[in-house]
Amino acid sequence: MKVRKLLCVLLALCLSPSLAAEAGVVLVLSGGGTRGFAHIGVIEVLEERKIPIVGIVGTSIGSLIGALKASGYDAAEMRRIVGDLDLPSLLAENTGPMFVFTGNDRRARTSTVSALTYKKSGRQRGPLGILTGDKLYQYFTQLMRHVTVTDFYDLPIPYAAVATDIRTGEKVVLHGGSLPSVMRASMSIPALFEPWEINGRLLVDGGLVSNLPVDAARELFPGIPVIAVDVSESPSRDRELNSYIDVIDQSLAVMMRKTTGEEGKHADLLISPRVRNFSFLDSTKADDIIGRGREAILPHMDEVARLSDLGPGILDLNGTRFTSNIVGDVQVEGLSDGMASDLRKRCLVWVGRPLDRDRIEHAVQRLTESPSIATVDYQLGRTASGDVLVRLDVRQSPELEIGVSGYTTNLHHNRWLYVKGVARGLFSDYDNLSGVLRLGEQWGIDLTYQTAPESMNAWEVNLAAHNWRIDSSDGVRDWDRYAVGVNRLFRWGDVRLGVGLAYEHVEGTRGASSDGHNAVGPTFFAAYDTLDIPGDPTKGHAWRLNAWWPNLEELNYRLTYFKPLEVGDNWRTYFRLGYAEGDMDFRSHAAYLGAAEELYSVSSRPVEAERMVWANVAFRRILNRSVLGIVAVELFGSYGYAMDREYKKIASPWEVGLAVNFPNNIIDAKLAALYGSEEFKVGFFLGVPIWDHYPLP
């Protein structure tokens, strides 16, 4: 037996140039949801006893904890990370404010209940998971911003993760590439998270085929003792199934039982922390779960010490160290040659300058605003001369997407069903055609074609046909509107500009008299946006100006300002100001205070005006976070002032309200009690309105 072990050691030393003659063990970390926090307790004890960890192989949560340790985090830092972890917020993907809207285009903020995507090959794909996991992926990117290697053997501790190819059912061992991307792939619980694509393979949770990847560790690190930590749960007949989360958890336990048990037999030491009573998505008991890991490993430390003396260790290659902080080159992966070349040219301004991570991360965030790009990850490496190499790993969006959503409320008659779609890469790599069809008491359709994303200079063509009906303070306004516009868009960092020309034909009625007209004139758009998180910002601010000069007679414009403030982990404050000018000579051009939801209490009878100003303030408290979304309460107040052409007061409505919000991953739900200048009202809202009336093309 001893001879065989010696031969294995010698063979390992011959085959792997990174091996050295020092002691150590390989850790194998299983999947099991947040029960995997127990892995930190095991690592903590090994650090205290100075047991060298010379390799890590993990699945699912084991791959996440393993990646943290392998990339340089110690147990104390990992305790802090999971202690501060707000898992529900990372999983909930539709958690923005209720009644104070951001400075972003509201048409882009609406969620879809269901969606279909198509490839150019004609393949159809519906939603592949309840959650996209994009926020979680971005969080991994932040955690791994210090990693400078793409070969995981060059990490401070060599590392690999296990995933499952959902198409073939094959085990996929990942030991190179983008570390955040590998982490995201390994934890893609089927049905809960969308699969993650790497090198053309659609990957899900590795626990389906190898929840305790001892065999992979044996292949990657031959001759080195393996300590396996199993935090998975065996299926229980007595378990109560009260939610779809419980069903997923029980299903995973059934699927993983066999593979976990078989591979566990091949470990030199198997550690099984007592974590059965913890939910697999409960991040609130991190310290207790970590303590269970400590309790499980401590009785076995004599055996651990003996095992660590048997095998060779692996050298720290210091892969995270730079000889220079100057950016030497930029590489782009995941895009077509043309798109990659264009993107690289735009990023070459970084070359020759000191590494500025904030600038790179800001650029990455802006890139994700492009309709053609789904996600962007960046990694840091080294050039041959020792300078910093910036690698951008980009995932393109599907060529065609079709989604369905809706909006309804009891406060006014605007109840709609939306059908939304976007086609990308029609005539070039960047162009896209997007459209929204609105079905309801007021019909409408919008089509927009862009030659390039807004992150680049682009041409834009808009076609629109709408029916509007507004029960205003001066009577019922009803008209059909047909419009076409051409715009040239520019962008410099946080600043966006647009100039163009628009034409409209309006057929309308005001009682028995016609209000139809034709108008043509220049348009102008400007925006300055430094908001940090799209949809639920915590800092920064946004200015937005839309203007149209029909027939060069009366300038119509709308100016808004939005400012969020984070005043605690669960507190937000939002401020919004606005001013608009219209033209009451043309009722479709008038400014309607309340029609764009500046004040909800008058939305059923908006105030028709020439000029208007409004202000909103809201205080938001998050009460509960879950996988599906959050529960929040919001106290808000609004004030508006409507004027005629001579700046004389028409009306000055106000309101205060208390609302409960249930933003979730399916559709927004709101319930509000409003008291205003008119009367007390109770309103409910489902969905987000995609169009509001503006007197602008």
XYZ file of C-alpha atoms in Angstrom:
697
model
C 0.000 0.000 0.000
C 2.803 2.404 0.975
C 4.650 1.554 -2.234
C 1.578 2.395 -4.309
C 1.197 5.765 -2.577
C 4.852 6.543 -3.184
C 4.527 5.701 -6.866
C 1.504 7.997 -7.137
C 3.452 10.849 -5.578
C 6.408 10.334 -7.934
C 4.085 10.168 -10.934
C 2.383 13.406 -9.887
C 5.722 15.155 -9.540
C 6.745 14.028 -13.016
C 3.529 14.965 -14.762
C 2.797 18.368 -13.218
C 5.495 21.077 -13.418
C 3.633 23.167 -10.826
C 4.022 20.543 -8.095
C 6.618 20.892 -5.362
C 7.717 18.703 -2.521
C 5.730 20.305 0.289
C 2.762 18.881 2.192
C -0.870 19.671 1.584
C -4.389 18.458 0.871
C -6.995 18.974 -1.827
C -10.411 20.227 -0.746
C -13.549 18.991 -2.491
C -16.564 21.171 -1.672
C -20.089 19.976 -2.441
C -23.188 21.841 -3.509
C -26.082 22.441 -1.150
C -27.237 26.060 -1.395
C -26.421 28.359 1.505
C -25.735 25.277 3.619
C -22.397 25.507 1.838
C -21.402 28.361 4.155
C -20.226 25.453 6.352
C -17.300 25.136 3.926
C -15.976 28.403 5.381
C -15.915 26.878 8.863
C -13.860 23.958 7.574
C -11.422 26.308 5.795
C -11.205 28.473 8.919
C -10.016 25.546 11.053
C -7.516 24.451 8.386
C -6.078 27.984 8.350
C -5.821 28.055 12.141
C -3.977 24.714 12.172
C -1.816 25.835 9.210
C -2.830 22.889 7.025
C -1.783 23.739 3.439
C -4.610 23.655 0.874
C -2.932 22.924 -2.436
C -6.006 22.468 -4.637
C -9.770 23.056 -4.571
C -12.533 21.493 -6.659
C -16.116 22.577 -6.064
C -19.673 22.236 -7.283
C -22.394 24.911 -7.015
C -21.982 26.748 -3.680
C -18.786 24.731 -3.233
C -17.454 26.296 -6.420
C -18.254 29.778 -5.086
C -16.603 29.282 -1.700
C -13.731 27.467 -3.395
C -13.216 30.328 -5.848
C -13.053 32.842 -3.008
C -10.394 30.847 -1.179
C -8.437 29.962 -4.318
C -8.333 33.601 -5.472
C -6.830 34.867 -2.207
C -9.634 35.476 0.305
C -9.065 34.066 3.784
C -11.759 32.641 6.064
C -12.237 35.922 7.954
C -12.879 37.789 4.701
C -15.272 35.086 3.530
C -17.150 35.348 6.857
C -17.560 39.055 6.207
C -18.717 38.503 2.614
C -21.443 35.989 3.493
C -22.391 37.966 6.597
C -23.058 41.038 4.430
C -24.641 38.977 1.666
C -28.100 40.201 0.691
C -29.095 37.153 -1.333
C -32.767 38.116 -1.903
C -31.700 41.449 -3.405
C -29.223 39.706 -5.692
C -31.922 37.292 -6.838
C -34.823 39.750 -7.062
C -34.487 41.436 -10.451
C -37.318 43.955 -10.402
C -37.056 45.985 -7.205
C -37.127 49.635 -8.238
C -39.047 52.513 -6.610
C -42.822 52.680 -6.860
C -44.005 56.185 -7.591
C -40.904 58.195 -8.322
C -39.472 57.159 -11.652
C -35.831 57.241 -12.642
C -34.314 59.332 -15.379
C -34.064 56.369 -17.755
C -36.437 55.887 -20.662
C -39.506 54.293 -19.110
C -40.129 52.166 -22.164
C -36.952 50.271 -21.322
C -37.951 49.628 -17.693
C -40.916 47.396 -18.251
C -40.664 43.729 -17.397
C -42.118 40.879 -19.407
C -44.283 38.161 -17.982
C -43.036 35.690 -20.572
C -40.638 35.815 -23.480
C -39.465 33.797 -26.460
C -36.060 34.133 -28.069
C -34.934 33.018 -31.501
C -31.554 32.372 -33.050
C -30.795 33.080 -36.701
C -30.936 29.365 -37.250
C -34.654 29.521 -36.492
C -34.383 27.819 -33.106
C -36.987 29.010 -30.622
C -36.296 29.361 -26.916
C -38.599 30.379 -24.113
C -37.635 31.428 -20.584
C -35.066 28.907 -19.298
C -35.332 29.849 -15.641
C -37.329 31.891 -13.156
C -34.279 34.077 -12.535
C -31.693 35.366 -14.991
C -29.004 35.485 -12.314
C -27.495 38.577 -13.960
C -27.293 40.558 -10.707
C -25.602 37.606 -9.035
C -23.141 37.371 -11.907
C -22.268 41.065 -11.594
C -21.719 40.497 -7.879
C -19.269 37.692 -8.664
C -17.496 40.054 -11.039
C -17.042 42.566 -8.231
C -15.721 39.906 -5.859
C -13.197 38.686 -8.434
C -12.009 42.046 -9.699
C -8.526 41.276 -8.303
C -8.083 38.096 -10.372
C -5.607 38.554 -13.208
C -5.387 35.042 -14.673
C -7.534 32.904 -16.929
C -5.748 29.652 -16.124
C -7.059 28.637 -12.711
C -3.908 26.608 -12.005
C -2.192 30.009 -11.787
C -4.384 31.183 -8.908
C -2.830 31.313 -5.425
C -4.492 27.895 -4.970
C -5.151 25.860 -8.140
C -8.884 25.555 -8.641
C -11.576 23.892 -10.749
C -15.377 23.902 -10.790
C -17.866 21.329 -12.027
C -20.947 22.069 -14.132
C -23.393 20.009 -16.197
C -23.990 20.308 -19.940
C -27.781 20.417 -19.946
C -27.965 19.292 -23.580
C -25.802 16.165 -23.230
C -25.909 15.470 -19.485
C -22.106 15.368 -19.424
C -19.956 16.514 -16.536
C -17.907 19.582 -17.460
C -14.802 20.382 -15.418
C -13.889 24.070 -15.741
C -10.350 25.126 -14.838
C -9.876 28.199 -17.004
C -11.579 31.210 -18.559
C -13.550 33.904 -16.768
C -13.757 33.034 -13.066
C -17.083 34.879 -12.449
C -18.564 33.157 -15.492
C -17.459 29.729 -14.214
C -18.931 30.476 -10.776
C -22.224 31.499 -12.373
C -22.352 28.348 -14.520
C -21.640 25.935 -11.672
C -24.494 27.278 -9.497
C -27.215 27.417 -12.190
C -29.877 25.406 -10.366
C -32.192 24.085 -13.130
C -35.541 25.882 -13.465
C -34.545 28.443 -10.816
C -31.670 30.039 -12.776
C -31.221 30.336 -16.506
C -28.385 28.133 -17.803
C -25.065 29.834 -18.530
C -23.287 29.490 -21.848
C -19.522 28.903 -21.983
C -17.738 27.943 -25.204
C -21.015 27.038 -26.896
C -22.131 24.727 -24.066
C -25.273 25.465 -22.064
C -24.303 24.767 -18.454
C -26.298 24.212 -15.267
C -25.543 23.165 -11.692
C -22.773 20.580 -11.512
C -24.588 18.811 -8.686
C -26.771 17.015 -11.218
C -23.874 14.768 -12.229
C -21.195 15.301 -9.577
C -22.285 17.063 -6.418
C -19.163 15.941 -4.543
C -16.504 15.966 -7.313
C -13.927 13.684 -5.706
C -13.255 11.863 -8.978
C -12.463 15.153 -10.738
C -10.082 16.073 -7.910
C -8.311 12.708 -8.229
C -7.766 13.323 -11.950
C -6.606 16.923 -11.562
C -4.388 16.411 -8.519
C -3.106 12.803 -8.630
C -1.430 11.461 -5.519
C -2.613 14.265 -3.231
C -4.925 13.373 -0.304
C -8.517 14.515 -0.773
C -10.698 15.912 2.003
C -14.317 16.095 0.872
C -16.945 18.271 2.597
C -20.536 17.225 1.925
C -23.300 19.706 2.843
C -26.005 18.199 0.632
C -29.284 17.017 2.123
C -30.738 13.564 1.717
C -34.378 13.478 0.590
C -36.886 13.108 3.417
C -40.321 11.508 3.290
C -41.448 13.591 6.265
C -40.492 16.927 4.774
C -43.264 19.493 4.284
C -43.332 20.983 0.787
C -44.792 24.477 1.189
C -43.341 26.342 -1.793
C -41.697 25.825 -5.163
C -38.368 26.456 -3.404
C -39.030 23.410 -1.195
C -39.890 21.358 -4.286
C -36.654 22.409 -6.035
C -34.655 21.628 -2.899
C -36.229 18.181 -2.515
C -35.771 17.449 -6.235
C -32.078 18.327 -6.051
C -31.683 16.101 -2.995
C -33.206 13.170 -4.903
C -31.006 13.745 -7.969
C -27.768 14.275 -6.049
C -28.092 11.468 -3.501
C -26.538 8.743 -5.636
C -23.588 10.702 -7.073
C -22.722 12.244 -3.719
C -22.693 8.900 -1.927
C -20.630 7.101 -4.545
C -17.942 9.770 -4.909
C -17.740 10.305 -1.166
C -16.404 6.757 -0.820
C -13.351 7.732 -2.899
C -12.243 10.545 -0.575
C -9.456 10.052 1.946
C -11.597 11.858 4.524
C -15.287 12.731 4.296
C -16.659 15.576 6.446
C -20.447 15.953 6.745
C -21.511 19.066 8.705
C -24.928 18.890 10.398
C -26.810 21.448 8.260
C -29.976 19.503 7.499
C -32.223 21.948 9.386
C -31.126 24.973 7.346
C -32.950 26.041 4.171
C -30.835 25.888 1.015
C -31.504 29.588 0.219
C -31.377 31.025 3.756
C -28.536 33.557 4.006
C -29.600 34.977 7.390
C -27.975 32.249 9.523
C -24.482 32.412 8.020
C -22.631 32.373 11.360
C -24.573 29.351 12.605
C -23.908 27.417 9.397
C -20.197 28.312 9.459
C -20.095 27.056 13.051
C -21.445 23.683 11.910
C -18.495 23.395 9.536
C -16.050 24.043 12.385
C -17.771 21.456 14.569
C -17.589 18.852 11.809
C -13.842 19.176 11.034
C -12.393 19.620 14.557
C -12.717 15.950 15.681
C -10.791 14.863 12.562
C -7.790 17.197 12.815
C -5.327 14.424 13.745
C -6.353 12.571 10.579
C -6.165 15.808 8.543
C -2.629 16.466 9.795
C -1.571 12.925 8.916
C -3.037 13.220 5.408
C -1.402 16.579 4.772
C 2.020 15.001 5.333
C 1.465 12.306 2.700
C 1.183 14.248 -0.490
C 3.089 17.002 -2.312
C 1.790 20.524 -2.420
C 1.472 23.016 -5.260
C 3.477 26.198 -5.503
C 1.847 29.615 -5.275
C 2.601 31.056 -8.658
C 1.726 34.584 -7.546
C -0.524 34.949 -10.550
C -2.197 38.066 -9.138
C 0.978 40.156 -9.040
C 1.873 42.780 -11.625
C 5.275 44.145 -12.462
C 3.553 47.258 -13.780
C 0.190 48.996 -13.261
C 0.186 50.442 -16.780
C -2.412 49.038 -19.182
C -0.504 47.450 -22.038
C -3.280 45.985 -24.193
C -7.029 45.251 -24.434
C -8.531 42.002 -25.721
C -12.200 41.374 -26.560
C -13.714 37.882 -26.640
C -17.192 36.556 -27.379
C -18.077 38.923 -30.234
C -17.864 38.729 -33.996
C -14.611 39.971 -35.492
C -16.138 43.275 -36.573
C -17.805 44.030 -33.226
C -14.718 42.927 -31.290
C -12.486 45.197 -33.392
C -14.792 48.187 -32.917
C -15.039 47.660 -29.176
C -11.284 47.223 -28.808
C -10.647 50.497 -30.658
C -12.952 52.316 -28.245
C -11.083 50.817 -25.262
C -7.582 51.580 -26.518
C -7.765 54.928 -24.664
C -6.891 52.859 -21.564
C -3.580 51.724 -23.059
C -0.518 53.541 -21.815
C -2.286 54.862 -18.742
C -2.311 53.599 -15.134
C -4.942 50.947 -14.427
C -8.204 52.609 -13.380
C -10.646 49.905 -12.252
C -13.465 52.373 -11.614
C -13.190 53.667 -15.175
C -13.214 50.134 -16.602
C -16.197 49.072 -14.485
C -18.086 52.203 -15.505
C -17.396 51.415 -19.163
C -18.543 47.812 -18.637
C -21.801 49.054 -17.095
C -22.417 51.314 -20.082
C -21.695 48.489 -22.513
C -24.494 46.423 -20.967
C -26.943 49.178 -21.937
C -26.484 48.192 -25.558
C -29.392 46.081 -26.848
C -26.861 43.845 -28.618
C -24.965 42.906 -25.436
C -26.341 40.720 -22.636
C -23.437 40.675 -20.163
C -19.864 41.930 -19.988
C -17.164 40.548 -17.745
C -13.617 41.818 -17.485
C -10.485 40.051 -16.305
C -6.978 41.352 -15.764
C -3.907 39.560 -17.015
C -0.331 40.352 -17.931
C 1.320 41.123 -21.220
C 4.719 39.659 -22.126
C 6.328 42.862 -20.864
C 4.554 42.659 -17.498
C 1.976 45.384 -18.156
C -1.716 44.945 -17.422
C -3.808 43.121 -20.001
C -7.554 43.919 -19.879
C -9.754 41.091 -21.224
C -13.412 41.828 -21.963
C -15.609 38.719 -22.129
C -18.872 39.676 -23.841
C -22.101 37.682 -24.295
C -24.310 38.853 -27.133
C -28.069 39.109 -26.804
C -30.366 36.760 -28.771
C -31.105 37.785 -32.342
C -34.859 37.890 -31.708
C -36.912 38.268 -28.534
C -40.683 38.462 -28.089
C -42.315 39.203 -24.750
C -45.734 39.847 -23.243
C -46.574 42.148 -20.361
C -49.412 44.378 -19.186
C -50.664 47.175 -16.969
C -53.894 47.829 -15.104
C -55.108 50.121 -12.329
C -58.426 51.195 -10.833
C -57.480 54.903 -10.798
C -58.075 55.475 -14.507
C -59.259 53.651 -17.600
C -55.803 52.954 -19.090
C -55.563 49.166 -19.000
C -53.221 47.616 -21.546
C -51.646 44.425 -22.801
C -48.188 44.791 -24.333
C -46.489 42.670 -26.934
C -42.836 43.652 -27.190
C -40.140 42.466 -29.520
C -36.612 43.213 -30.681
C -34.614 41.922 -33.655
C -30.841 42.402 -33.656
C -28.198 42.178 -36.344
C -30.554 42.741 -39.282
C -28.143 44.573 -41.587
C -25.046 45.006 -39.423
C -23.531 43.708 -36.208
C -25.006 46.446 -34.052
C -28.342 47.470 -35.522
C -31.637 46.559 -33.930
C -35.347 46.937 -34.613
C -37.582 47.143 -31.537
C -41.341 47.445 -31.321
C -44.184 47.637 -28.826
C -47.798 46.823 -29.615
C -50.301 48.109 -27.065
C -53.736 46.510 -26.948
C -56.532 47.971 -24.842
C -58.984 50.839 -24.678
C -56.204 52.924 -26.172
C -54.295 51.171 -28.936
C -50.836 51.969 -30.211
C -47.695 50.753 -31.875
C -44.116 52.029 -31.751
C -41.278 50.890 -34.020
C -37.669 52.043 -33.573
C -34.689 51.181 -35.733
C -31.159 52.005 -34.533
C -28.005 51.558 -36.543
C -25.892 51.160 -33.392
C -26.322 51.151 -29.601
C -26.470 54.458 -27.778
C -22.957 53.859 -26.497
C -21.893 54.713 -30.046
C -22.938 57.459 -32.441
C -26.008 56.169 -34.236
C -28.947 56.963 -36.490
C -32.455 56.271 -35.252
C -35.770 56.065 -37.124
C -39.088 56.078 -35.225
C -42.566 55.163 -36.496
C -45.606 55.546 -34.248
C -49.377 55.207 -34.402
C -51.375 55.901 -31.230
C -54.902 56.426 -30.054
C -55.176 58.681 -27.009
C -58.192 59.369 -24.805
C -57.796 61.676 -21.832
C -60.635 62.693 -19.508
C -59.047 66.030 -18.697
C -60.230 68.820 -16.414
C -61.590 70.585 -19.539
C -63.413 67.596 -20.984
C -62.737 64.461 -22.974
C -59.812 64.604 -25.393
C -59.661 61.905 -28.045
C -57.320 61.749 -31.022
C -55.397 59.431 -33.374
C -51.767 60.288 -33.968
C -49.359 59.064 -36.669
C -45.729 60.153 -36.550
C -42.323 59.520 -38.084
C -38.990 60.825 -36.835
C -35.310 60.616 -37.746
C -32.649 61.294 -35.126
C -28.893 61.400 -34.906
C -27.664 60.157 -31.513
C -24.345 60.982 -29.849
C -22.756 59.891 -26.613
C -19.782 61.088 -24.569
C -19.481 59.193 -21.325
C -22.536 59.992 -19.196
C -23.879 62.547 -21.681
C -26.303 61.613 -24.488
C -27.549 63.967 -27.178
C -29.924 63.617 -30.057
C -31.030 65.942 -32.863
C -33.577 65.138 -35.517
C -36.703 65.945 -37.490
C -40.256 64.716 -36.818
C -43.576 64.810 -38.676
C -47.016 64.030 -37.291
C -50.563 63.773 -38.556
C -53.325 64.087 -35.939
C -56.999 63.318 -36.348
C -58.884 64.333 -33.245
C -62.134 65.473 -31.778
C -63.118 67.931 -29.111
C -66.772 67.243 -28.714
C -68.187 67.825 -32.193
C -65.345 70.007 -33.469
C -62.282 68.650 -35.223
C -58.792 69.156 -33.828
C -56.824 67.569 -36.649
C -53.552 68.991 -37.979
C -50.196 68.285 -39.619
C -46.936 69.405 -38.074
C -43.241 69.078 -38.852
C -40.259 70.403 -36.959
C -36.858 69.770 -35.393
C -36.433 67.660 -32.266
C -33.801 67.687 -29.543
C -32.917 65.249 -26.807
C -30.324 65.516 -24.030
C -29.586 63.372 -20.990
C -26.971 63.291 -18.269
C -27.116 60.068 -16.253
C -24.738 58.948 -13.477
C -27.118 56.518 -11.728
C -25.266 53.489 -10.420
C -27.820 50.660 -10.731
C -30.425 50.585 -13.544
C -33.930 50.146 -12.110
C -33.010 50.547 -8.440
C -30.316 53.224 -8.155
C -28.755 54.229 -4.851
C -26.593 57.172 -5.914
C -25.928 59.511 -8.800
C -28.529 61.610 -10.593
C -30.197 61.963 -13.964
C -31.267 64.923 -16.105
C -33.432 64.427 -19.168
C -34.714 66.951 -21.749
C -37.045 66.264 -24.691
C -38.000 69.093 -27.034
C -39.955 69.537 -30.272
C -40.588 72.692 -32.303
C -43.599 71.902 -34.546
C -43.918 74.177 -37.590
C -41.340 76.446 -35.856
C -44.168 78.044 -33.873
C -44.549 76.886 -30.261
C -41.670 75.037 -28.589
C -42.841 71.990 -26.645
C -40.427 70.499 -24.138
C -40.206 68.433 -20.982
C -37.350 68.593 -18.441
C -36.992 66.114 -15.547
C -34.473 65.556 -12.762
C -34.125 62.468 -10.572
C -31.968 61.945 -7.480
C -31.826 58.805 -5.268
C -30.205 58.619 -1.837
C -29.325 55.469 0.094
C -29.745 56.228 3.798
C -29.240 52.682 5.111
C -29.272 49.047 4.074
C -33.060 49.052 3.723
C -33.856 52.750 3.323
C -34.056 54.848 0.156
C -35.047 58.437 -0.517
C -36.042 59.620 -3.978
C -36.463 63.140 -5.369
C -37.971 64.034 -8.732
C -38.579 67.453 -10.278
C -40.089 68.348 -13.613
C -41.161 71.193 -15.856
C -43.046 71.043 -19.159
C -44.446 73.415 -21.748
C -47.070 72.507 -24.329
C -49.507 74.260 -26.668
C -53.182 74.378 -25.751
C -54.073 75.559 -29.268
C -53.531 71.934 -30.265
C -55.070 69.670 -27.657
C -52.728 66.814 -28.483
C -49.824 69.150 -27.665
C -51.145 70.431 -24.360
C -49.365 69.649 -21.116
C -51.555 67.324 -19.045
C -50.517 67.320 -15.399
C -51.162 63.796 -14.112
C -51.324 62.014 -17.489
C -47.702 60.958 -17.126
C -48.322 60.024 -13.506
C -46.712 63.076 -11.973
C -49.593 62.925 -9.468
C -51.585 59.708 -9.129
C -54.540 61.340 -7.401
C -55.440 63.324 -10.566
C -54.515 60.656 -13.109
C -58.220 59.961 -13.757
C -58.776 63.651 -14.667
C -55.427 65.242 -15.643
C -55.172 69.027 -15.555
C -54.903 70.496 -19.076
C -52.349 73.297 -19.116
C -49.883 75.322 -21.164
C -47.131 75.001 -18.573
C -46.693 72.823 -15.516
C -44.176 72.112 -12.784
C -44.189 69.226 -10.297
C -42.122 67.707 -7.532
C -42.105 64.246 -5.902
C -40.373 62.962 -2.806
C -40.567 59.418 -1.461
C -39.168 57.541 1.519
C -38.909 53.801 1.003
C -38.376 51.060 3.551
C -37.715 47.468 2.503
C -39.560 45.204 4.940
C -38.786 41.766 3.579
C -36.594 40.192 0.923
C -37.173 36.838 -0.700
C -36.148 34.957 -3.800
C -39.178 36.202 -5.709
C -38.691 39.856 -4.834
C -39.204 42.228 -1.954
C -41.940 43.770 0.138
C -41.494 47.498 0.603
C -43.485 50.355 2.072
C -43.224 53.834 0.630
C -44.383 57.180 2.047
C -44.579 59.772 -0.717
C -45.786 63.257 -1.449
C -46.296 65.170 -4.700
C -47.139 68.723 -5.688
C -48.050 70.156 -9.063
C -48.706 73.622 -10.434
C -50.480 74.065 -13.778
C -50.466 77.413 -15.646
C -51.944 78.991 -18.759
C -49.989 80.850 -21.442
C -49.747 83.980 -19.244
C -48.402 81.938 -16.312
C -51.680 82.295 -14.445
C -52.601 79.456 -12.112
C -55.022 76.853 -13.433
C -54.711 74.354 -10.587
C -52.243 73.289 -7.888
C -53.039 69.688 -6.946
C -51.137 67.866 -4.210
C -51.145 64.456 -2.632
C -49.625 62.364 0.105
C -49.787 58.627 0.181
C -48.707 55.391 1.739
C -48.053 52.430 -0.510
C -47.040 48.809 -0.247
C -45.027 47.444 -3.127
C -44.403 43.869 -4.243
C -41.862 44.173 -7.034
C -40.967 40.676 -8.117
C -39.494 38.700 -10.950
C -42.812 38.334 -12.774
C -44.783 41.603 -12.601
C -44.917 44.651 -10.313
C -47.784 44.866 -7.819
C -48.609 48.009 -5.837
C -51.328 49.024 -3.370
C -51.619 52.664 -2.319
C -53.788 54.910 -0.158
C -53.786 58.475 -1.531
C -55.079 61.682 0.033
C -54.945 64.742 -2.131
C -56.530 68.019 -3.039
C -59.459 66.156 -4.578
C -60.363 63.221 -2.332
C -59.150 60.097 -0.549
C -58.490 57.189 -2.900
C -57.272 53.611 -2.667
C -55.530 52.356 -5.773
C -53.974 49.149 -7.010
C -51.472 48.776 -9.839
C -50.282 45.713 -11.739
C -47.396 46.167 -14.112
C -45.669 49.354 -15.277
C -47.200 51.717 -17.871
C -45.149 51.641 -21.014
C -46.506 54.857 -22.538
C -47.620 58.071 -20.947
C -48.912 61.042 -22.843
C -46.229 63.517 -23.803
C -46.816 66.273 -26.362
C -43.626 65.131 -28.078
C -42.779 62.670 -30.839
